[in-house]
Amino acid sequence: MGDVKGFLKYKREGPKRRAVRERIKDWKEIYQPISDETLQVQGARCMDCGVPFCQGTTGCPVQNMIPDWNDLVYRGRWRDALRMLHSTNNFPEFTGRLCPAPCESACVLGIIDDPVSIRVIEWNIIDKGFNEGWIVPIPPEQESGKRVAVIGSGPAGLAAAQQLRRFGHSVTVLEKEDRIGGLLRYGIPDFKMEKRVIDRRLEQMIAEGIDFKTNVEVGGNLPTEWLLQEFDAICLSGGAMQARELPVPGRELSGVHLAMEFLSQQNRINAGDRIDPAKRISAKGKRVVIIGGGDTGSDCLGTSHRQGAKEVYQFELLPQPPEHRASSTPWPLWPMMLRTSHAHEEGCKRDWSVSTKRFSGENGKVRKLSAVRVEMKTDGSGRTQFVETPGSEFELPVDLVLLAMGFVGPVKNGLLSDLKVRLDARGNVAVDPNQMTSVDGVFAAGDMKRGASLIVWAIREGRDAAKGIDQYLRSGRSLRVKDQPRGKG
């Protein structure tokens, strides 16, 4: 390392958020710029720790070579740092902004001090690369003559597509929405990542020869059988889009919505789309309750503030986590602990161990939430149960309820049922070690295969699927070989 005593001399410094009163008035990213000099000092804090847990699978699923590019930033060798960063990660601009940074939780320095500011260094390397014009199309040197369809344009699909194209294959990305990006486009609020960040990367990928087609739903307006006839291999990367529901009385009332309905609509408005006023979901002047305490709930919270909510509550079924790392998740594991996001900083009444029992309303619109406090207990067989606390029932007047309780897996109707791919015990698409499904020539990556997870896992799995597809095609196999058996049981 360039400065072996850097971790002793310098304190952690990350990006500063714009003032709350300023940022809730717009949809721009929340962080202020940070200077190259500050980032170089932060790079100097990276230790010569021998075993860099930050880049192992516990810390970084894409296995970013973090100590190497930290050192290069410290030395001012930004272009070399960019090359090193891109060697393992197709889209550091996405992970740097959106990943919760398990690498920092696994940082060796974090045992005794604040960990290295890995995430902010990462996204500033890539942003500098774009600003300096260093990121250019990298078309393949040779064409393989093979055609691959990638279904879904989230981070897994985009990573698979770019890798496959660079292997020399013809790649077509099919997206059911009207714009490319999947949840990056319509699930992530602009204040966390402005959509110009996606668009500048798409410009590179289009120039590399990747064909993007929108408004195409395979198994819907495009027959699945057509893909099997037209392409040599298929990559399923459609995400885990089946939201977890809340089957309680009153769920059908107007004003009770899934989080993604709320978030995606606002992103469309920000992109310039016109929304029918009768279908507009707005928190303006309303008392809002968000059910679910994860990242999606936080996104709903920040969006509600920017829409002008009167008051916002966030309820979580689980008990409140400890303020510091729990003993059940020791270093270098991702710690179980209380997390306060930028959206919580903007204002919120948070509550834990709350189970919603019903909604009630007037004239078909939600007006009241009824809930009870619960205690998490383990029965004799080791199963966790939530037991209601007697006498803890309460009611709350509400105008808008947002269900942000996560996702239960991929949508089964349509594409997956047409292909008849085998599912695992959790209802996700099952694959072999090469990421191929039970249907020969059909591969899967990301949340569709893994279940709802981190963006960094999606990129890793997209790269792994691309590698598996490349090996499959170079072995001479293809979906278009008619006498080849399609199923493996």
GROMACS .gro file of N, CA and C in nm, residues 134 199 208 228 288 296:
model
   18
  134TRP      N    1  -1.321   0.833  -2.060
  134TRP     CA    2  -1.241   0.710  -2.065
  134TRP      C    3  -1.325   0.587  -2.095
  199ASP      N    4  -2.870   0.581  -1.854
  199ASP     CA    5  -2.871   0.615  -1.996
  199ASP      C    6  -2.730   0.625  -2.054
  208GLU      N    7  -2.182  -0.097  -2.859
  208GLU     CA    8  -2.113  -0.225  -2.865
  208GLU      C    9  -2.188  -0.328  -2.949
  228LEU      N   10  -3.744  -2.004  -2.866
  228LEU     CA   11  -3.678  -2.134  -2.878
  228LEU      C   12  -3.639  -2.164  -3.021
  288VAL      N   13  -4.955   0.902   0.586
  288VAL     CA   14  -4.910   0.783   0.514
  288VAL      C   15  -4.858   0.679   0.613
  296THR      N   16  -3.698  -0.084   0.045
  296THR     CA   17  -3.813  -0.039  -0.033
  296THR      C   18  -3.900   0.054   0.050
   0.00000   0.00000   0.00000
